Each structure stands twice: as C-alpha cells, then as structure tokens.
Coordinates of C-alpha atoms and ligand atoms in Angstrom, one line a residue:
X43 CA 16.9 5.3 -261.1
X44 CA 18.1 7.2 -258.3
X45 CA 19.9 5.7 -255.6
X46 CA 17.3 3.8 -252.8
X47 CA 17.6 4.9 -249.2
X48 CA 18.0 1.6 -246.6
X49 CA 15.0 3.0 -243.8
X50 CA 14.9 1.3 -240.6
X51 CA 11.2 0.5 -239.6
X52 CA 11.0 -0.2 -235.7
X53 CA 8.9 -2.7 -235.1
X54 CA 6.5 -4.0 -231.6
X55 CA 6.5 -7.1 -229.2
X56 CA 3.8 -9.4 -229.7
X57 CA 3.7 -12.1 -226.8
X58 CA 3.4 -15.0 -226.9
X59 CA 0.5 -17.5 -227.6
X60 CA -0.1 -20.9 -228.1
X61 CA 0.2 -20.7 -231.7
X62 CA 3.2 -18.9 -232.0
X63 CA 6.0 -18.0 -230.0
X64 CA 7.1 -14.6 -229.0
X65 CA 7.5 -12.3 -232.4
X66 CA 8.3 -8.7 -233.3
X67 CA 5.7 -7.5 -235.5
X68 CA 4.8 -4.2 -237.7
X69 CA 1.8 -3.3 -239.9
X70 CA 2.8 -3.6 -243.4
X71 CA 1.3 -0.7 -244.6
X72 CA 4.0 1.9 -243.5
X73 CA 6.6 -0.6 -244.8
X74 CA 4.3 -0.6 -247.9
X75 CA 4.6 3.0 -248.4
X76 CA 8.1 3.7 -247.7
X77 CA 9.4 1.2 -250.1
X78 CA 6.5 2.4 -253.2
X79 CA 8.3 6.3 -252.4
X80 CA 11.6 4.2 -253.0
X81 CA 13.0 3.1 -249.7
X82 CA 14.5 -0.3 -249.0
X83 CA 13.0 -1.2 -245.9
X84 CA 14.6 -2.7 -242.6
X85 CA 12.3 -4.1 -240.1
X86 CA 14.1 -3.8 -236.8
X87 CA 14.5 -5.8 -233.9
X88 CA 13.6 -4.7 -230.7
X89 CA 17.4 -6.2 -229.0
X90 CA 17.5 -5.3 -225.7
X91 CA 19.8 -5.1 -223.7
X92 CA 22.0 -6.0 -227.0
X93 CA 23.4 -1.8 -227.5
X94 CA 26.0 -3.3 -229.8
X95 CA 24.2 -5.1 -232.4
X96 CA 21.2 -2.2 -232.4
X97 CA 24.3 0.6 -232.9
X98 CA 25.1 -1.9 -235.8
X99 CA 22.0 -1.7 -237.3
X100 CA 21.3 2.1 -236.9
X101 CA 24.8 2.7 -238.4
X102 CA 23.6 1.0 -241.8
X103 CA 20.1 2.9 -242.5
X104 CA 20.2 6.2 -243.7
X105 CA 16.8 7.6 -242.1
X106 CA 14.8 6.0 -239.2
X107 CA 11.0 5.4 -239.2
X108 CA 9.1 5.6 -236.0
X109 CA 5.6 3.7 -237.0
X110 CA 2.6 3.5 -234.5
X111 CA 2.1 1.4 -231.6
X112 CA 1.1 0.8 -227.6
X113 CA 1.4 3.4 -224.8
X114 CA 5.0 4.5 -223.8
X115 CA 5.7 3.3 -220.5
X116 CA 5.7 6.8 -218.1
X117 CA 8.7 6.0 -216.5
X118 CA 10.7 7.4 -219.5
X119 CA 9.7 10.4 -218.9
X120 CA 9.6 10.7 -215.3
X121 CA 5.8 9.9 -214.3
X122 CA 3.9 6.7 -212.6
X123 CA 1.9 5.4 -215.0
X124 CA -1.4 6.1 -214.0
X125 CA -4.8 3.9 -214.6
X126 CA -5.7 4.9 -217.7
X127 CA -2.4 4.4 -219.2
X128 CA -2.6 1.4 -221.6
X129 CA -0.2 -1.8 -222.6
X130 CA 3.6 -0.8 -222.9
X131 CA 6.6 -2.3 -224.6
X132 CA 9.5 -2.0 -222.4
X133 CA 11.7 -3.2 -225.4
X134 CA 10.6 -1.2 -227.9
X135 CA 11.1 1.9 -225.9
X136 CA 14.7 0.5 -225.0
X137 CA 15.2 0.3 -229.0
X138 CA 13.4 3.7 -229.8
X139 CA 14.6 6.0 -227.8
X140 CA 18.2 4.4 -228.8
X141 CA 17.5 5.1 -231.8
X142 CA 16.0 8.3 -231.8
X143 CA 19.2 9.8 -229.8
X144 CA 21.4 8.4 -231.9
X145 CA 19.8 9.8 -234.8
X146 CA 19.2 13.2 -233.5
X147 CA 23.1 13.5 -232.3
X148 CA 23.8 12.7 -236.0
X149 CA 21.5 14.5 -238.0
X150 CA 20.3 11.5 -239.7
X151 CA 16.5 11.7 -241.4
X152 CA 13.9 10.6 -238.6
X153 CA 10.0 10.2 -239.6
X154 CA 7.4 9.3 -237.0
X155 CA 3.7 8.4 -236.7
X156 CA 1.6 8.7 -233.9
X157 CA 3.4 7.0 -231.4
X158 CA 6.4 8.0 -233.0
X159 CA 5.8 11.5 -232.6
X160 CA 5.2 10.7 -228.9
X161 CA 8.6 8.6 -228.7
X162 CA 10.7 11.3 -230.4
X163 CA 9.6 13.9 -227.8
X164 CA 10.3 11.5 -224.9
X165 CA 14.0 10.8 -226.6
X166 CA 14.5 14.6 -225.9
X167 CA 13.2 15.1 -222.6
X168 CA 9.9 15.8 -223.0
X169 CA 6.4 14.4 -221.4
X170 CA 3.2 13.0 -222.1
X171 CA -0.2 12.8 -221.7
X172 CA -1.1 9.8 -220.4
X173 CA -4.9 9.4 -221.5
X174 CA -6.0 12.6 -223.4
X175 CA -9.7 12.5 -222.6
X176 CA -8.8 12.2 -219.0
X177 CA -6.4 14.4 -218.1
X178 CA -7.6 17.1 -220.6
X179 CA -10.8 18.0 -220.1
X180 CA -11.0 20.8 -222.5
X181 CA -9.9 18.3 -225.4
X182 CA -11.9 17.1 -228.8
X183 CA -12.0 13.6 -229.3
X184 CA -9.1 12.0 -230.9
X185 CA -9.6 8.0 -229.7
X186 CA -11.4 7.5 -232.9
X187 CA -10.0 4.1 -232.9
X188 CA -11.0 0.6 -235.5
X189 CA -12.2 -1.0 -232.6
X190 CA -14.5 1.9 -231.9
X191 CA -15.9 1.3 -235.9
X192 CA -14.0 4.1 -237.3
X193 CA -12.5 3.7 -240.4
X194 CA -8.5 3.9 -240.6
X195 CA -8.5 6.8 -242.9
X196 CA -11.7 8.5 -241.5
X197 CA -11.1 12.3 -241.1
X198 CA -11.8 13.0 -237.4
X199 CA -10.8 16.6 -236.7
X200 CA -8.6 19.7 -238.4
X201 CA -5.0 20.6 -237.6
X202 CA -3.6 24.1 -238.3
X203 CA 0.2 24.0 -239.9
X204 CA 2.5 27.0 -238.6
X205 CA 2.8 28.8 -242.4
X206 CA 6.5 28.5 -243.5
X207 CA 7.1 25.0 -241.7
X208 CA 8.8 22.5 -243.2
X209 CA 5.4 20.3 -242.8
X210 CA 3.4 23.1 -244.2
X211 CA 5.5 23.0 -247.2
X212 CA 5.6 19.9 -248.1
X213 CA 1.9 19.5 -247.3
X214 CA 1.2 23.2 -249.3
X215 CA -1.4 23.9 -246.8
X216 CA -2.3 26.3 -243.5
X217 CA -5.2 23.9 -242.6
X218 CA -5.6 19.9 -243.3
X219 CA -8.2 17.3 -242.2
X220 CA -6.3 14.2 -240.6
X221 CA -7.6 10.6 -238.9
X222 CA -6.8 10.7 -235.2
X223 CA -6.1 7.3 -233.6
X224 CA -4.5 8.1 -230.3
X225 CA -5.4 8.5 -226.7
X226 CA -1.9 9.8 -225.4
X227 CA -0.5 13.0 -226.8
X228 CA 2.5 15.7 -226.3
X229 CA 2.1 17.5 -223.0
X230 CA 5.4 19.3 -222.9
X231 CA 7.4 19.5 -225.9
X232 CA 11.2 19.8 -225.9
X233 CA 13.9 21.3 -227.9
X234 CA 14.9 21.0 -230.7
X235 CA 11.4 19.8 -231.7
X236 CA 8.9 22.7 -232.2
X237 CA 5.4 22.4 -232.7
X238 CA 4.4 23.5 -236.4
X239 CA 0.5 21.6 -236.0
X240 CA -1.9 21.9 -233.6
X241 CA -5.9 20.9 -233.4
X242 CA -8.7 23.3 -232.4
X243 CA -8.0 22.3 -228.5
X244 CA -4.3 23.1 -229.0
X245 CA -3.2 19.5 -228.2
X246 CA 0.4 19.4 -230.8
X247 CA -0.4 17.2 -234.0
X248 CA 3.0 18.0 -235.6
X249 CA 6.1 18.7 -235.0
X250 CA 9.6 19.2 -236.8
X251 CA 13.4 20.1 -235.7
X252 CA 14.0 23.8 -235.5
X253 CA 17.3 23.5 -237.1
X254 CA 18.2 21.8 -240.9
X255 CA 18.0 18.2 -240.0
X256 CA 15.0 16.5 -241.5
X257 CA 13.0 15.4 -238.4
X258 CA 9.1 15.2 -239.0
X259 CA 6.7 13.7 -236.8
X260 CA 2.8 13.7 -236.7
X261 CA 0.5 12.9 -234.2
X262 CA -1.8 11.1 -237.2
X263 CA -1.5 8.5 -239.7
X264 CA -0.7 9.8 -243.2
X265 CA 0.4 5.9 -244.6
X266 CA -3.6 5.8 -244.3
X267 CA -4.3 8.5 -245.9
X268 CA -2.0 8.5 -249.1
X269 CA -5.0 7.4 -251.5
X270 CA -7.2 9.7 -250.4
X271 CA -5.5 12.5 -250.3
X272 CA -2.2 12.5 -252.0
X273 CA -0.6 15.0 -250.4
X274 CA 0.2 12.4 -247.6
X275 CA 2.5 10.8 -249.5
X276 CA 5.2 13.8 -250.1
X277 CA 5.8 13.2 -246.4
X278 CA 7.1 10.0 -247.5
X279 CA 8.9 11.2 -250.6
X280 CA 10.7 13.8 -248.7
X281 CA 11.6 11.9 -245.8
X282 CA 13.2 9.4 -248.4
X283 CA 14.9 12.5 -250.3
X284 CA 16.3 13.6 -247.0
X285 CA 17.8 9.6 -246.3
X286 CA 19.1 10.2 -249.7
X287 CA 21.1 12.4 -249.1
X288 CA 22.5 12.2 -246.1
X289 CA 26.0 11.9 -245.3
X290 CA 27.2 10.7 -242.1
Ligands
MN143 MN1 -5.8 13.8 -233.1

C-alpha cells in the first residue's frame, strides 16, 4: 500500500447557538473523498491570531485542501464590501490565506473548491467579484444553489479546459459539464495562477500554477460529482499523488 498523504482540510466558523457553543465545522463529503483516494485527513482549526500553532500544523500536511464556504470578506483584496456581498469569516480568511502563502512559497500540493479557488487567487493578490449576477451583467447563471432546489450534483452550465493544462489532462477533456454553486467569482486573476477553464460568459472556472508545483483550483464542486462522472475523482487522486510526493 503506498504511503498515505496527511491533507489539511480548512474548515468554517459556525456561531454560536443555544444548543451548542461556537464550533469549526466542514462538510464531510470532501473529507470523504480525499481519504477513499487515500489521504489521511486533517480538519483544521481556524486559530487566529495563534500564527505559531497554524505554522505548526501546516508544517505536518503534505498538501492543503481549500473546501467551499461563505463570501470572502473584500477587505483582503482591497474593496468595501458592497450590498450584495454575503456572510464572511474573518477567521477563516486569517487561516487560508496563511496557508495558502505558505504553501505557494514552498511548493507544497494545494487543491481548492469553489471558494477555495476564490481564496487562492486573493492569497496572490488578486480580486473578486463580489456578486456575479450583479456586477456582471453579461454573465450565465451560476447561483444554482440547494436552497434554490437544485440538486448538489446538477450540471448547470459547460466550461472549456485550455488543451494541454494540467486540468485538461487529468480530466482528458477540452469541454466538461460541471454544477455551479457560487455567486462570487475571479475578476482579476494573479500570477502564478493562470486560467486553464472558463464558461461561455468567460467568467474563470479553473485555474492552475504556471510553473511545476501542483496547484489546482476550480470554481465548481467535483467531491459532488465523483459518482456521476468519475472523472472527478482523478482530481482527487492526483492531488494526493502530488502530496505524495512532495518533499519539503
Ligand atoms: Mn459556475
């Protein structure tokens, strides 16, 4: 059996209630997936201001996972947060774009998911929509959200994959149908990320790092997807290939 990856899964506030103090909390289907492609999972802590114990932690996984999640709060990258911006996380944001520096100045394995696409472009300097449908008028619609009654794996729109990309490889495809929960998206994208996937109104769906270390991120939700179409799941597999390997 080949050796099993430690993956650090970042995880979200939930506030308190009168059933239940404060908590972190993550959906258990990414962790789900990672650890069936062979990962051993670490659900993260969102420590703020704590930099030391975080470091600690980032310093013993050999890939990070950016999973879904609330609105980034504007202020990262430089903006008022409008209206139509939703809830944000100040911790989380603290702990992710940690992270995600950290793991970009090392060339460590980084995978992210929706938000986590969103996040990883912040940690380099880039910006954000705010609210898709608002701000680009031009735009399909890609709030097809569960609370709206669509399905979790329901295939809302296309993306086209730049041929040769590392994400068209892996996905051995030029074209793919994805789900589309999101209502913020990449405005302006920043090096080293490139954009490899891109929907009919050219919003970025995908993107990867235009140098060797593995650093995927997509705008959609492939840990939804992996039963019905299995390709989703060699995102997984690779990601965990790349943690693999890696040596500090
Ligand atoms: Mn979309």
């Amino acid at each position: 059996m080949p050796e099993r990856p430690i993956i650090g899964v970042t995880t979200q506030t939930l506030e308190s209630r009168p059933d239940l103090p404060r908590c972190w909390v993550m959906s258990q289907r990414y962790v789900q997936v990672l650890t069936a492609v062979g990962a051993i999972p670490w659900v993260i802590p969102l420590l703020q201001p704590d930099e030391a114990t975080m470091r600690a932690i980032y310093e013993r996984v050999a890939g990070v996972f950016f999973p879904g999640g609330v609105d980034i709060d504007p202020a990262t990258y430089g903006e008022a947060a409008a209206p139509v911006c939703g809830r944000t996380d100040p911790a989380r944001d603290w702990t992710e774009l940690r992270l995600a520096r950290w793991a970009i100045a090392d060339h460590k394995p980084i995978f992210a998911v929706c938000r986590g696409v969103q996040l990883l472009n912040v940690a380099v300097g880039g910006t954000l929509y705010q609210d898709i449908a608002s701000q680009v008028p031009a735009a399909i619609k890609h709030d097809n959200f569960p609370s709206g009654g669509h399905g979790r794996d329901e295939l809302s729109h296309d993306v086209r994959l730049t041929p040769g990309s590392r994400l068209a490889r892996l996905l051995e495809t030029e074209t793919l149908a994805v789900n589309s929960m999101h209502h913020q998206g990449i405005a302006r994208l920043a090096p080293p990320l490139e954009a490899v996937a891109v929907s009919a109104d050219g919003l970025i769906e995908g993107v990867e790092s235009g140098n060797d270390q593995f650093v995927v991120g997509v705008q959609w939700h492939p840990e939804d997807l992996v039963d019905r179409d299995p390709r989703m799941r060699s995102l997984f597999s690779a990601f965990i290939a790349a943690a693999r390997s890696f040596r500090p």
